[in-house]
Coordinates of C-alpha atoms and ligand atoms in Angstrom, one line a residue:
X827 CA -2.0 6.1 17.8
X828 CA 1.8 5.7 17.2
X829 CA 3.3 2.9 15.2
X830 CA 4.0 -0.4 17.1
X831 CA 7.5 -0.6 16.5
X832 CA 7.5 -4.2 16.7
X833 CA 6.9 -7.1 14.4
X834 CA 8.0 -7.8 11.0
X835 CA 8.0 -5.9 7.6
X836 CA 8.1 -7.6 4.0
X837 CA 10.8 -5.6 2.0
X838 CA 11.7 -6.6 -1.7
X839 CA 11.0 -10.5 -0.9
X840 CA 12.4 -10.6 2.5
X841 CA 10.9 -10.6 6.1
X842 CA 12.8 -8.0 8.4
X843 CA 12.6 -6.6 11.7
X844 CA 10.4 -3.5 12.0
X845 CA 13.4 -1.3 13.0
X846 CA 15.4 -2.7 9.9
X847 CA 12.9 -1.8 7.2
X848 CA 15.0 1.4 6.1
X849 CA 15.9 3.2 3.0
X850 CA 18.4 5.7 2.0
X851 CA 17.7 9.4 2.4
X852 CA 18.5 9.9 -1.2
X853 CA 15.9 7.6 -2.3
X854 CA 13.8 9.2 -5.3
X855 CA 10.4 8.7 -3.3
X856 CA 11.7 10.8 -0.3
X857 CA 12.3 14.0 -2.8
X858 CA 9.5 13.5 -5.4
X859 CA 6.7 11.4 -3.6
X860 CA 7.5 8.8 -6.4
X861 CA 5.4 6.0 -4.8
X862 CA 2.0 4.1 -5.0
X863 CA 0.3 2.1 -2.3
X864 CA -2.7 0.4 -0.9
X865 CA -4.4 0.0 2.3
X866 CA -6.5 -3.3 2.7
X867 CA -7.5 -4.8 6.2
X868 CA -7.6 -8.4 7.4
X869 CA -10.6 -9.4 9.7
X870 CA -10.9 -12.1 12.3
X871 CA -13.8 -14.3 10.9
X872 CA -15.3 -17.6 12.1
X873 CA -13.0 -19.4 9.5
X874 CA -9.9 -17.5 10.8
X875 CA -8.5 -14.3 9.7
X876 CA -9.4 -13.2 6.0
X877 CA -8.2 -10.2 4.2
X878 CA -11.3 -8.5 2.4
X879 CA -10.8 -8.0 -1.2
X880 CA -7.3 -8.3 -1.2
X881 CA -7.1 -8.9 -5.1
X882 CA -8.9 -5.9 -5.8
X883 CA -6.6 -3.7 -3.7
X884 CA -3.5 -5.4 -5.3
X885 CA -4.8 -4.9 -8.8
X886 CA -5.6 -1.2 -8.0
X887 CA -1.9 -1.1 -6.7
X888 CA -0.5 -2.7 -10.0
X889 CA -2.7 -0.1 -12.2
X890 CA -1.2 2.8 -10.0
X891 CA 2.0 1.6 -10.6
X892 CA 1.3 1.1 -14.7
X893 CA 0.1 4.8 -14.6
X894 CA 3.4 6.2 -13.1
X895 CA 5.3 3.8 -15.2
X896 CA 6.9 2.0 -12.3
X897 CA 5.8 -1.6 -12.8
X898 CA 7.2 -4.0 -10.0
X899 CA 9.0 -7.0 -10.9
X900 CA 6.9 -9.3 -9.0
X901 CA 3.3 -10.6 -10.1
X902 CA 0.2 -9.9 -8.3
X903 CA 0.0 -13.6 -7.1
X904 CA 3.6 -13.1 -5.6
X905 CA 2.6 -10.1 -3.7
X906 CA -0.7 -11.7 -2.5
X907 CA 1.6 -14.7 -1.0
X908 CA 4.1 -11.9 0.5
X909 CA 0.9 -10.3 2.0
X910 CA -0.3 -13.4 3.6
X911 CA 3.2 -14.2 4.7
X912 CA 3.4 -10.9 6.3
X913 CA 0.5 -11.4 8.3
X914 CA 1.4 -15.0 9.7
X915 CA 5.1 -13.8 10.3
X916 CA 3.3 -11.1 12.8
X917 CA 0.6 -13.4 14.1
X918 CA -2.3 -11.1 13.6
X919 CA -5.8 -12.1 13.5
X920 CA -7.1 -8.6 12.5
X921 CA -4.6 -5.8 11.2
X922 CA -4.3 -3.1 8.5
X923 CA -2.2 -3.9 5.3
X924 CA -0.3 -1.3 3.6
X925 CA 1.6 -2.5 0.2
X926 CA 3.9 0.1 -1.3
X927 CA 5.7 0.4 -4.5
X928 CA 8.4 3.0 -4.6
X929 CA 11.3 4.4 -6.3
X930 CA 14.4 3.9 -4.4
X931 CA 18.2 4.9 -4.4
X932 CA 19.2 5.5 -7.8
X933 CA 20.1 8.9 -9.6
X934 CA 19.2 12.4 -8.7
X935 CA 16.8 14.7 -10.4
X936 CA 13.1 14.5 -11.1
X937 CA 13.3 11.6 -13.9
X938 CA 12.3 8.8 -11.9
X939 CA 13.6 6.1 -14.6
X940 CA 16.9 5.9 -13.0
X941 CA 15.8 4.8 -9.5
X942 CA 14.8 1.3 -9.0
X943 CA 11.0 0.2 -8.4
X944 CA 11.0 -1.5 -4.9
X945 CA 8.5 -2.7 -2.8
X946 CA 7.2 -3.3 1.1
X947 CA 4.3 -4.6 2.9
X948 CA 3.7 -3.6 6.4
X949 CA 1.0 -4.6 8.8
X950 CA -0.2 -3.2 11.9
X951 CA -3.5 -3.3 14.4
X952 CA -5.3 -0.1 13.5
X953 CA -8.6 0.7 15.4
X954 CA -11.3 3.1 14.5
X955 CA -9.8 5.7 12.2
X956 CA -11.9 8.5 12.7
X957 CA -12.2 8.0 16.3
X958 CA -13.8 5.4 18.5
X959 CA -17.2 6.4 18.9
X960 CA -17.4 7.8 15.1
X961 CA -19.1 4.6 13.7
X962 CA -22.2 4.9 16.3
X963 CA -22.2 8.7 16.6
X964 CA -21.0 10.0 13.4
X965 CA -18.5 12.9 12.8
X966 CA -18.6 16.5 12.3
X967 CA -17.0 17.5 9.0
X968 CA -16.3 20.8 7.0
X969 CA -15.9 21.5 3.3
X970 CA -12.4 22.3 2.7
X971 CA -11.0 25.0 1.2
X972 CA -8.6 23.0 -0.6
X973 CA -9.8 21.8 -3.8
X974 CA -9.1 18.3 -5.3
X975 CA -6.7 18.0 -8.3
X976 CA -8.1 18.9 -11.9
X977 CA -8.3 15.5 -14.0
X978 CA -5.4 16.6 -16.1
X979 CA -2.9 17.0 -13.0
X980 CA -2.6 14.6 -10.7
X981 CA -4.6 11.1 -11.8
X982 CA -6.9 10.1 -9.0
X983 CA -7.6 6.4 -10.3
X984 CA -3.8 6.0 -9.2
X985 CA -3.6 5.7 -5.3
X986 CA 0.0 7.6 -5.5
X987 CA 1.4 9.1 -2.5
X988 CA 1.8 12.3 -4.1
X989 CA -2.1 12.6 -4.0
X990 CA -1.7 12.7 -0.3
X991 CA -0.1 16.2 -0.2
X992 CA -3.6 17.4 -1.1
X993 CA -5.0 14.9 1.4
X994 CA -2.8 16.2 4.3
X995 CA -3.8 19.9 3.6
X996 CA -7.5 18.9 3.9
X997 CA -6.8 17.1 7.0
X998 CA -4.7 19.6 8.9
X999 CA -7.2 22.3 8.0
X1000 CA -10.3 20.2 9.4
X1001 CA -8.5 19.1 12.5
X1002 CA -7.2 22.7 13.2
X1003 CA -10.5 24.2 13.1
X1004 CA -12.1 21.4 15.1
X1005 CA -13.8 19.2 12.7
X1006 CA -12.7 15.4 12.1
X1007 CA -12.4 15.6 8.5
X1008 CA -12.9 17.6 5.5
X1009 CA -14.8 17.0 2.2
X1010 CA -13.1 18.4 -0.7
X1011 CA -14.7 19.9 -3.9
X1012 CA -13.4 19.3 -7.3
X1013 CA -12.1 21.8 -9.4
X1014 CA -15.6 22.5 -10.9
X1015 CA -16.9 22.7 -7.4
X1016 CA -18.7 19.6 -7.2
X1017 CA -18.4 17.1 -4.2
X1018 CA -15.4 15.0 -4.6
X1019 CA -14.2 13.0 -1.5
X1020 CA -12.5 13.1 2.0
X1021 CA -8.9 13.3 2.8
X1022 CA -8.9 9.5 2.8
X1023 CA -12.6 8.2 2.2
X1024 CA -15.2 8.3 -0.5
X1025 CA -18.5 9.8 0.6
X1026 CA -22.5 8.5 0.0
X1027 CA -25.5 10.6 0.6
X1028 CA -28.9 9.3 0.9
X1029 CA -32.0 11.2 -0.1
X1030 CA -35.4 10.0 -0.3
X1031 CA -34.2 6.5 0.0
X1032 CA -31.9 6.7 -3.2
X1033 CA -28.2 6.3 -2.5
X1034 CA -25.7 8.9 -4.4
X1035 CA -21.9 8.9 -4.6
X1036 CA -19.8 11.2 -6.9
X1037 CA -18.8 9.5 -10.2
X1038 CA -14.9 8.8 -11.0
X1039 CA -15.1 12.0 -13.0
X1040 CA -15.1 14.0 -9.9
X1041 CA -11.6 13.3 -9.0
X1042 CA -12.2 10.6 -6.6
X1043 CA -10.2 7.4 -5.9
X1044 CA -12.0 4.6 -7.2
X1045 CA -12.3 2.9 -3.8
X1046 CA -12.8 -0.7 -3.0
X1047 CA -15.0 0.1 -0.1
X1048 CA -17.4 2.3 -2.4
X1049 CA -17.5 -0.5 -4.9
X1050 CA -18.6 -3.0 -2.1
X1051 CA -21.2 -0.3 -0.7
X1052 CA -22.6 0.0 -4.2
X1053 CA -23.1 -3.7 -4.5
X1054 CA -24.2 -4.4 -1.1
X1055 CA -26.9 -1.5 -1.7
X1056 CA -28.1 -2.9 -4.6
X1057 CA -28.4 -6.6 -3.1
X1058 CA -30.7 -4.6 -0.3
X1059 CA -32.9 -3.0 -3.3
X1060 CA -31.9 0.5 -2.8
X1061 CA -31.4 2.5 -6.2
X1062 CA -28.0 3.8 -6.3
X1063 CA -26.6 6.6 -8.5
X1064 CA -23.2 7.7 -9.5
X1065 CA -24.1 11.4 -10.0
X1066 CA -22.0 14.7 -9.7
X1067 CA -23.1 16.3 -6.4
X1068 CA -23.6 19.9 -5.9
X1069 CA -22.0 21.4 -2.4
X1070 CA -25.5 22.1 -1.1
X1071 CA -27.0 18.7 -1.6
X1072 CA -24.6 17.6 1.3
X1073 CA -26.5 20.3 3.9
X1074 CA -30.1 18.8 2.7
X1075 CA -29.3 15.1 2.9
X1076 CA -31.2 12.6 4.9
X1077 CA -28.0 10.9 5.6
X1078 CA -24.2 11.2 4.6
X1079 CA -21.4 8.8 5.4
X1080 CA -17.8 8.3 4.6
X1081 CA -16.6 4.9 3.4
X1082 CA -13.0 3.6 3.2
X1083 CA -10.7 0.9 4.2
X1084 CA -9.5 2.6 6.8
X1085 CA -12.8 4.5 7.9
X1086 CA -15.2 1.5 7.1
X1087 CA -18.5 3.0 7.2
X1088 CA -18.7 6.4 9.1
X1089 CA -21.7 8.5 9.4
X1090 CA -21.5 12.3 9.0
X1091 CA -23.6 14.1 11.6
X1092 CA -22.8 17.7 10.4
X1093 CA -21.3 19.6 7.6
X1094 CA -20.0 23.1 8.0
X1095 CA -21.9 22.9 11.4
X1096 CA -25.3 22.1 9.7
X1097 CA -26.9 19.2 11.3
X1098 CA -27.4 16.5 8.9
X1099 CA -30.9 14.6 9.1
X1100 CA -31.2 13.7 12.7
X1101 CA -27.7 14.5 13.6
X1102 CA -26.9 10.6 14.0
X1103 CA -26.3 7.5 12.0
X1104 CA -29.5 7.2 9.9
X1105 CA -31.3 4.1 9.1
X1106 CA -29.9 3.6 5.8
X1107 CA -26.4 4.0 7.0
X1108 CA -27.1 1.5 9.7
X1109 CA -28.6 -1.2 7.3
X1110 CA -25.3 -0.9 5.3
X1111 CA -23.1 -0.9 8.1
X1112 CA -24.4 -4.0 9.2
X1113 CA -24.3 -5.7 5.7
X1114 CA -20.9 -4.6 5.5
X1115 CA -19.5 -5.8 8.8
X1116 CA -21.7 -9.2 8.4
X1117 CA -19.7 -9.5 5.1
X1118 CA -16.3 -8.6 6.2
X1119 CA -16.4 -10.5 9.4
X1120 CA -17.7 -13.8 7.7
X1121 CA -21.1 -13.7 9.3
X1122 CA -22.8 -13.9 5.7
X1123 CA -21.7 -16.5 3.3
X1124 CA -18.9 -15.1 1.2
X1125 CA -20.9 -15.2 -2.1
X1126 CA -18.5 -13.0 -4.3
X1127 CA -15.4 -14.7 -2.9
X1128 CA -14.3 -11.3 -1.3
X1129 CA -12.4 -12.9 1.6
X1130 CA -8.8 -14.4 1.2
X1131 CA -8.3 -16.4 4.0
X1132 CA -4.6 -16.0 5.8
X1133 CA -4.7 -19.7 6.7
X1134 CA -6.7 -21.4 3.8
X1135 CA -6.0 -25.2 4.9
X1136 CA -7.3 -24.8 8.2
X1137 CA -11.1 -25.5 8.1
X1138 CA -11.9 -23.3 5.0
X1139 CA -11.5 -23.5 1.4
X1140 CA -9.0 -21.2 -0.5
X1141 CA -11.4 -18.4 -1.5
X1142 CA -9.3 -16.1 -3.5
X1143 CA -11.3 -13.4 -5.5
X1144 CA -12.6 -15.1 -8.7
X1145 CA -15.0 -12.4 -9.4
X1146 CA -12.4 -9.6 -8.7
X1147 CA -10.3 -11.5 -11.2
X1148 CA -12.7 -11.3 -14.0
X1149 CA -13.5 -7.6 -13.7
X1150 CA -10.0 -6.3 -14.0
Ligands
PPE719 N1 -10.5 8.2 -1.2 C1 -9.3 8.4 -0.8 C2 -8.4 9.7 -0.9 C3 -8.7 7.7 0.1 O1 -7.1 7.7 0.5 C4 -9.3 6.3 0.4 C5 -8.7 5.3 1.1 C6 -10.5 6.3 -0.1 C7 -11.2 7.0 -1.1 C8 -11.3 4.8 0.0 O2 -10.8 3.9 -0.7 P1 -10.7 2.2 -0.3 O3 -10.1 2.0 1.0 O4 -10.2 1.5 -1.5 O5 -12.3 1.9 0.1 N2 -7.8 5.7 2.2 C9 -6.7 4.7 2.8 C10 -5.9 5.4 3.5 C11 -6.1 6.0 4.8 C12 -4.6 6.6 5.4 O6 -4.9 7.4 6.5 O7 -3.6 6.3 5.0 C13 -7.3 3.7 3.6 O8 -8.7 3.8 4.1 O9 -7.1 2.8 4.0

């Protein structure tokens, strides 16, 4: 899918037309990948458009910026308002949300400290990330020949654009060889994650996902699935996973803001389980979509309404605020 090329983008405090949201070619970020970003989604709920775990995403953005010593001048609350303003300006009921904090036009050289920290927020309507049928039928993936970065190289707790140099290699390799996505191993050879998704494995009714030490992004969807799975009574384990455990799993699935809950039907052409969306994956998909679509009561205050005064209370994320 191509970008829509219409609509409004928020840049450093102003709403500007899509085509005017430009930066200089000498900007530090273009040369050295000096930016951190987020991907969140707004869903069309019975109480109007609502962003799913927006504060958790923004908190991760601020943490990513902190790790890279590029703190943005505006507060999280100001950026949250800016996200809601941008969605309203575009009139979307459901959309993808991409806040970015980046080093702009300043001084030449690797040293980022002479380039200003700037921010932008883009929103667009984005359909099914891994294909229109992926959520029902599942996707075919391979184990990537590219490893995730070692813990003392690029910090994976930061959602830095630079990490996506690795993601691009994993993704291109998979696509060129006829797979939808790649699963990367960490530098020790254990399962890490997809180019843009975390991963879950089901075996004998137990849910497994690689721990943060396996060079994974601490995904908001991963956290939501761990929570929903516990609610449903599934035992959950954050555990180091050997590659071959993928092949003998009963079920496997990707989770992420863009990918939502996408079953994996084969790995390296080995069929996983029945080769379709398994019962545990299905149940978690249902719980997830009922939560994000506002069908189930929002017990954890995961939804931030875009128009809070139109019929629903302002449900900003109190739980997220305490877990900072
Ligand atoms: N791992 C990686 C490497 C990753 O990029 C994502 C999100 C996740 C895990 C899941 O995190 P979360 O969205 O918080 O549950 N990838 C985003 C970017 C995709 C893109 O192509 O751009 C996303 O899903 O929005």
